[in-house]
CSV table of C-alpha atoms (C1' of nucleotides) in Angstrom, one decimal:
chain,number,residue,atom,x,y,z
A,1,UNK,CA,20.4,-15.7,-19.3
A,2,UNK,CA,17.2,-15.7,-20.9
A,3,UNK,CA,14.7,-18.7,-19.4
A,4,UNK,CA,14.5,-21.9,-21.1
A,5,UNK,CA,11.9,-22.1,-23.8
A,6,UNK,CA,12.3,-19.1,-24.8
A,7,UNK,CA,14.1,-17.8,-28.0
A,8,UNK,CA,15.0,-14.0,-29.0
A,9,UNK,CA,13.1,-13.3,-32.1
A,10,UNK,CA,14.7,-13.0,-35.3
A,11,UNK,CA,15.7,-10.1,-37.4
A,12,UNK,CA,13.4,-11.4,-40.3
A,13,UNK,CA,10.6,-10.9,-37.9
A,14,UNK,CA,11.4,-6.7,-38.0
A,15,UNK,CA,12.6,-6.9,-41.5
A,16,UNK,CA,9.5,-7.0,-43.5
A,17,UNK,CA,7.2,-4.4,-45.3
A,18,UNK,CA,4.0,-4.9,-43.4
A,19,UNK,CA,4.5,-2.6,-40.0
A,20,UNK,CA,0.6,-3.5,-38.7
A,21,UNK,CA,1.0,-7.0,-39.4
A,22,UNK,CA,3.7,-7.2,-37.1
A,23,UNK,CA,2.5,-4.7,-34.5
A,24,UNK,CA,-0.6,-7.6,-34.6
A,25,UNK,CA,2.1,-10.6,-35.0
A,26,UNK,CA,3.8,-9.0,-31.5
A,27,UNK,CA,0.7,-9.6,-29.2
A,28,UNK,CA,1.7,-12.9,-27.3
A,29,UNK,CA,5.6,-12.2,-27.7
A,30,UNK,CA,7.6,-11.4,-24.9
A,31,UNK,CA,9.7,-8.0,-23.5
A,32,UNK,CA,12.5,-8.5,-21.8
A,33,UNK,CA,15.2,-6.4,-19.7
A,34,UNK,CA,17.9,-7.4,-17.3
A,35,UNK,CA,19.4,-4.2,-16.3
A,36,UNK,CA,21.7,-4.1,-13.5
A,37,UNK,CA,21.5,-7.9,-12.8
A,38,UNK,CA,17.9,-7.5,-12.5
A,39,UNK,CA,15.7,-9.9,-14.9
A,40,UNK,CA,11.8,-8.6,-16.0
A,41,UNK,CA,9.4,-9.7,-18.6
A,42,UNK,CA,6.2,-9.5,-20.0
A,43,UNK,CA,4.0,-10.4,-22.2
A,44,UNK,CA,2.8,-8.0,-25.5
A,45,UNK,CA,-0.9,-8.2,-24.8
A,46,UNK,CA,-1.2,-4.0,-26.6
A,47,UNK,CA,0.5,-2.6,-29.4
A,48,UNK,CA,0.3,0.0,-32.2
A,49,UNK,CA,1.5,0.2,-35.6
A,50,UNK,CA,3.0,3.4,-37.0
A,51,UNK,CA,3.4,3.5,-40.5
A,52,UNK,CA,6.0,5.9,-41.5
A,53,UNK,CA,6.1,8.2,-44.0
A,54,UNK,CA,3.1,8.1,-45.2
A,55,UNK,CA,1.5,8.2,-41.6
A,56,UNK,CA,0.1,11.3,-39.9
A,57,UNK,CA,0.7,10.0,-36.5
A,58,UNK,CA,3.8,9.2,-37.2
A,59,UNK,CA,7.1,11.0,-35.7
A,60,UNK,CA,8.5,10.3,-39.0
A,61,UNK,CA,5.2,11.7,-40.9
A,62,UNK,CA,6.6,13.2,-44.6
A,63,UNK,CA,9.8,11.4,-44.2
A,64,UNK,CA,11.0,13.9,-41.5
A,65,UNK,CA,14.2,12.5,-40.4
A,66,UNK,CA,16.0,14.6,-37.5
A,67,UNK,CA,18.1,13.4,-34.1
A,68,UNK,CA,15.3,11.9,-32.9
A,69,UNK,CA,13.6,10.3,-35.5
A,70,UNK,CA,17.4,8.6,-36.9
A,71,UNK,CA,16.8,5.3,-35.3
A,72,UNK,CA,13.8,5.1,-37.1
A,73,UNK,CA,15.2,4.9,-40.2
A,74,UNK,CA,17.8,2.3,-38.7
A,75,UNK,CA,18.3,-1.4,-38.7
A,76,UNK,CA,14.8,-3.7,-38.2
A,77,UNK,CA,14.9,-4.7,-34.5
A,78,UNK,CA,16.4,-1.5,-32.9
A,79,UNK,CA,14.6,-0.1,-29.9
A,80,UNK,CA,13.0,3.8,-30.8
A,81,UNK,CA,12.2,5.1,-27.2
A,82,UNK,CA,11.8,8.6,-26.6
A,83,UNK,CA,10.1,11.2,-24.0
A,84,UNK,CA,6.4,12.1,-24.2
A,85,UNK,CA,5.1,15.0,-22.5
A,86,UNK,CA,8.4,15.0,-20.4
A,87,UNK,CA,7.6,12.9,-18.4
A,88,UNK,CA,6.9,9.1,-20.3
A,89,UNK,CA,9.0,7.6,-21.5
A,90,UNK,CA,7.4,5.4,-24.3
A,91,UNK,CA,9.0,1.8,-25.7
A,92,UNK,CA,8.8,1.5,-29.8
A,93,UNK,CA,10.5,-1.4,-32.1
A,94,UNK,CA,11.6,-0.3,-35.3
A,95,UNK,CA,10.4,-2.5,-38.8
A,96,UNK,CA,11.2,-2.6,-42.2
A,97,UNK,CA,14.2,-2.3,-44.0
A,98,UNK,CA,16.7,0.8,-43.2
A,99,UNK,CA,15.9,4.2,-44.6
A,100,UNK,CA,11.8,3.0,-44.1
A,101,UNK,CA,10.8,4.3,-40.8
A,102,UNK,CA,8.1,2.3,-39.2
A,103,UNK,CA,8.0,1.4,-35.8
A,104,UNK,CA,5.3,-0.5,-33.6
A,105,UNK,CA,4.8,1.2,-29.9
A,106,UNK,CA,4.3,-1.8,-27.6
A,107,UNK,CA,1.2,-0.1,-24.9
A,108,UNK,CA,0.9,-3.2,-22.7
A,109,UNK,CA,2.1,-5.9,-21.0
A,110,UNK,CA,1.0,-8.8,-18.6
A,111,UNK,CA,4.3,-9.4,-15.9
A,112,UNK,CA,5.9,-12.7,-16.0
A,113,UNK,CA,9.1,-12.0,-14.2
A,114,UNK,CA,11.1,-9.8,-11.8
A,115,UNK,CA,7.0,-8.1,-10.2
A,116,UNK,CA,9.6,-7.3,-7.3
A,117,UNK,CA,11.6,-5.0,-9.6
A,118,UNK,CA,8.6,-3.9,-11.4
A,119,UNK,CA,7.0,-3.0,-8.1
A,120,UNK,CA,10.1,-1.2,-7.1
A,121,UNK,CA,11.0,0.4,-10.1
A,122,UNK,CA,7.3,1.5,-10.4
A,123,UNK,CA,7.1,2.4,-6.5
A,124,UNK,CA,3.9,0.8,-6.4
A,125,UNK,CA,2.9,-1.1,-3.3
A,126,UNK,CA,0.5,-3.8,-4.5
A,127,UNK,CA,1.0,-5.9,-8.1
A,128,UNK,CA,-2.5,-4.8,-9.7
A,129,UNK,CA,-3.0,-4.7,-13.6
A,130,UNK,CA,-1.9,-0.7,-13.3
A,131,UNK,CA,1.5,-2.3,-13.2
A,132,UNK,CA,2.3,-2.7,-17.2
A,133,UNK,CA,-0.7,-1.2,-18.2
A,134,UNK,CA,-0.4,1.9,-20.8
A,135,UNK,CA,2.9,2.3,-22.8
A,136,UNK,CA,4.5,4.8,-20.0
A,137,UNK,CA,4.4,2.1,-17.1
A,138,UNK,CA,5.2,-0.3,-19.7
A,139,UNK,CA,9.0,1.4,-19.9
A,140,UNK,CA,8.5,2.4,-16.1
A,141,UNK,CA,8.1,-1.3,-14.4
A,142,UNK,CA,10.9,-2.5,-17.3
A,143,UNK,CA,13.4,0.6,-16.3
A,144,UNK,CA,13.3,1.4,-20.2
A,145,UNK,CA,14.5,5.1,-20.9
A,146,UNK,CA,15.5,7.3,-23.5
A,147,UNK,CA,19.3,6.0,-23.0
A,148,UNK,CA,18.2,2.9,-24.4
A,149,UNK,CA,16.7,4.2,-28.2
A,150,UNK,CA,18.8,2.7,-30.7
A,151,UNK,CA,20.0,-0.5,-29.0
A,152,UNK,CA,19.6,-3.7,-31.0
A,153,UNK,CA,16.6,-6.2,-29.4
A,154,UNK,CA,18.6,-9.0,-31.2
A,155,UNK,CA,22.0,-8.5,-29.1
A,156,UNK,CA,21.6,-6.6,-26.2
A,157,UNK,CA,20.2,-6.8,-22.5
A,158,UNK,CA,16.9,-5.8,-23.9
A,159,UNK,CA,15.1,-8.3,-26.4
A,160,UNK,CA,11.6,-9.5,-27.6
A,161,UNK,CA,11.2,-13.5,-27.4
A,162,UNK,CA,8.5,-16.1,-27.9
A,163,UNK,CA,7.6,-19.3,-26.9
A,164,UNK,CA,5.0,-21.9,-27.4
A,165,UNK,CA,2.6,-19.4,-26.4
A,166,UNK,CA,0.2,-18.1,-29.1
A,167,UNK,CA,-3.1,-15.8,-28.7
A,168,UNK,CA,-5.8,-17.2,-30.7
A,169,UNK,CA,-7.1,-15.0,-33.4
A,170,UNK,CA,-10.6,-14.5,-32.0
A,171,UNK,CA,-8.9,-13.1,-29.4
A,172,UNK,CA,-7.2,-10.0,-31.5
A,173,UNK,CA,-8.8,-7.4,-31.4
A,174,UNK,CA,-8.4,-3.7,-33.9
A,175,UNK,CA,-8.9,-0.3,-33.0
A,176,UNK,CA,-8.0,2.7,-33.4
A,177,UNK,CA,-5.0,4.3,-32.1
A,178,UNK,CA,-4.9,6.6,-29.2
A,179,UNK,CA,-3.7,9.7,-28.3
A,180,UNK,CA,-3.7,10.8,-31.8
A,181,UNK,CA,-6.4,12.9,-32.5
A,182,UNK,CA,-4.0,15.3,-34.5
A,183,UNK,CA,-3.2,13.0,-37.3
A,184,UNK,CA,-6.8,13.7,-38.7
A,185,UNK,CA,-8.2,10.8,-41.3
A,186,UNK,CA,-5.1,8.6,-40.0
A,187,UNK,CA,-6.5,8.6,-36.5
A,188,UNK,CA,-9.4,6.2,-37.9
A,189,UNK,CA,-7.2,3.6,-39.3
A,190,UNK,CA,-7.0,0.4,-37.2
A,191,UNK,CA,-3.6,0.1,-36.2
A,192,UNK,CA,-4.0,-0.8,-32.5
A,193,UNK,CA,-4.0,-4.2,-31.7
A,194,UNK,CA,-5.1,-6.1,-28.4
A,195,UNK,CA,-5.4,-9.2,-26.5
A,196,UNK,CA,-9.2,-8.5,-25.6
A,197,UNK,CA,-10.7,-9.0,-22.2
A,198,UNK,CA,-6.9,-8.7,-21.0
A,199,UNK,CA,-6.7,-6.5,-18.0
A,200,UNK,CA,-3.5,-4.8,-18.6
A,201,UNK,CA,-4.7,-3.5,-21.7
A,202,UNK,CA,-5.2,0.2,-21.7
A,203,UNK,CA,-7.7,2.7,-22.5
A,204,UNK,CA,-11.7,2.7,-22.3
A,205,UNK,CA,-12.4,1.9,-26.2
A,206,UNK,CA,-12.5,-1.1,-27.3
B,1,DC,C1',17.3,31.7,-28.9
B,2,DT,C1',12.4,31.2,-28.0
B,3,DG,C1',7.9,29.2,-27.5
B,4,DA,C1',4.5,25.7,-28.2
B,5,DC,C1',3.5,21.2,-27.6
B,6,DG,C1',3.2,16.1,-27.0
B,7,DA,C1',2.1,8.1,-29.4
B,8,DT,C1',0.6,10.0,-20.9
B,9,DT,C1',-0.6,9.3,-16.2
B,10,DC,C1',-2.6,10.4,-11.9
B,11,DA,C1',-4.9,13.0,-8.5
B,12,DC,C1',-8.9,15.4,-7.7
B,13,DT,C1',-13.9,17.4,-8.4
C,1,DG,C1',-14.5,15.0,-16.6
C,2,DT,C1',-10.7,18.3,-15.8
C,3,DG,C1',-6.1,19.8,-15.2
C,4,DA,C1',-1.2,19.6,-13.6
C,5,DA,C1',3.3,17.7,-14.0
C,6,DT,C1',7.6,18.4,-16.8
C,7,DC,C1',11.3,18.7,-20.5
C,8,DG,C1',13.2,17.3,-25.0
C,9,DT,C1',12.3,18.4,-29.6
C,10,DC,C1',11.6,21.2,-33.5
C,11,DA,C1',10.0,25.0,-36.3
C,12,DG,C1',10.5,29.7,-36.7
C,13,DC,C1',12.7,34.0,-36.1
DNA sequence: CTGACGATTCACT
DNA sequence: GTGAATCGTCAGC
């Protein structure tokens, strides 16, 4: 099913202590979904790291562990996705080991397969860099919902892959997250990563 | 049970 | 730049 050259990430990749490390170590890697016979990718060129716990911006700030918040606390490699402003739904890959909730929200991606579906799913006319572009469309042009929190990226129609692909390091680039002005002094930390001067990437700051 | 609100996007001024 | 859309989640009563 999945394209040659490319190979379904292992669960050592989720399973380790350092969520922004892997939120940066995701930029180049590859989303994929083939829902209903219907094959889409792209590539991670946005994500964000939320660090648990022990992070204000995160769902599972102080450890707070409720319905929503469970898969967090799951296996390394299970998909979090959940609604935002009832509208979004937004894409997340849980980290670390279980009962550690850190998860990395992946904001952006640049199409490599299945624009047709995107376009449709998306009802978009034209295949501009709106497509992927912010973590809402993201889920939108994959057909990602909240029915699909909790399934495993390992073994399941929906995985993250790599190939020979990999984004130079002067072109990473750190920020600060967005959309979370609330968290206060955990707003400034630089836990969004980017594939700078990549159109799909969203946002004004740099 | 109720109310406030959000890890956003898009149309419009 | 401003505001609406839209509903599941969660704290509080």
């Amino acid at each position: 099913m999945l394209e040659k050259g490319y190979t379904v990430l292992d669960r050592s990749f989720y399973d380790r202590s350092d969520v922004v490390k892997i939120a940066r170590q995701l930029l180049g890697k590859i989303l994929i979904t083939w829902f209903d016979g219907q094959f889409t990718a792209g590539r991670i060129v946005e994500t964000e790291a939320y660090n648990g716990a022990v992070d204000r911006a995160s769902h599972a700030y102080g450890g707070r562990r409720t319905a929503r918040t469970e898969v967090m606390f799951g296996r390394p490699g299970t998909a979090y996705v959940y609604l935002c402003y009832g509208i979004h739904h937004l894409f997340n890959v849980v980290t670390n080991k279980v009962d550690v909730p850190h998860a990395v929200l992946v904001r952006a991606l640049e199409p490599l397969h299945g624009v047709d579906v995107m376009l449709d799913r998306t009802r978009k006319q034209v295949p501009d860099n709106t497509l992927t572009r912010g973590p809402g469309n993201v889920s939108k042009a994959l057909g990602i919902y909240t029915i699909h929190t909790g399934m495993d990226l390992l073994e399941s129609n929906m995985v993250i892959a790599e190939d020979q692909y990999m984004v130079k390091k002067s072109a990473i680039g750190a920020t600060t997250r967005i959309g979370v002005d609330y968290a206060g002094p955990d707003a400034l930390l630089p836990y969004r990563f980017i594939v700078k001067d990549n159109p799909y990437v969203s946002g004004k700051r740099k």
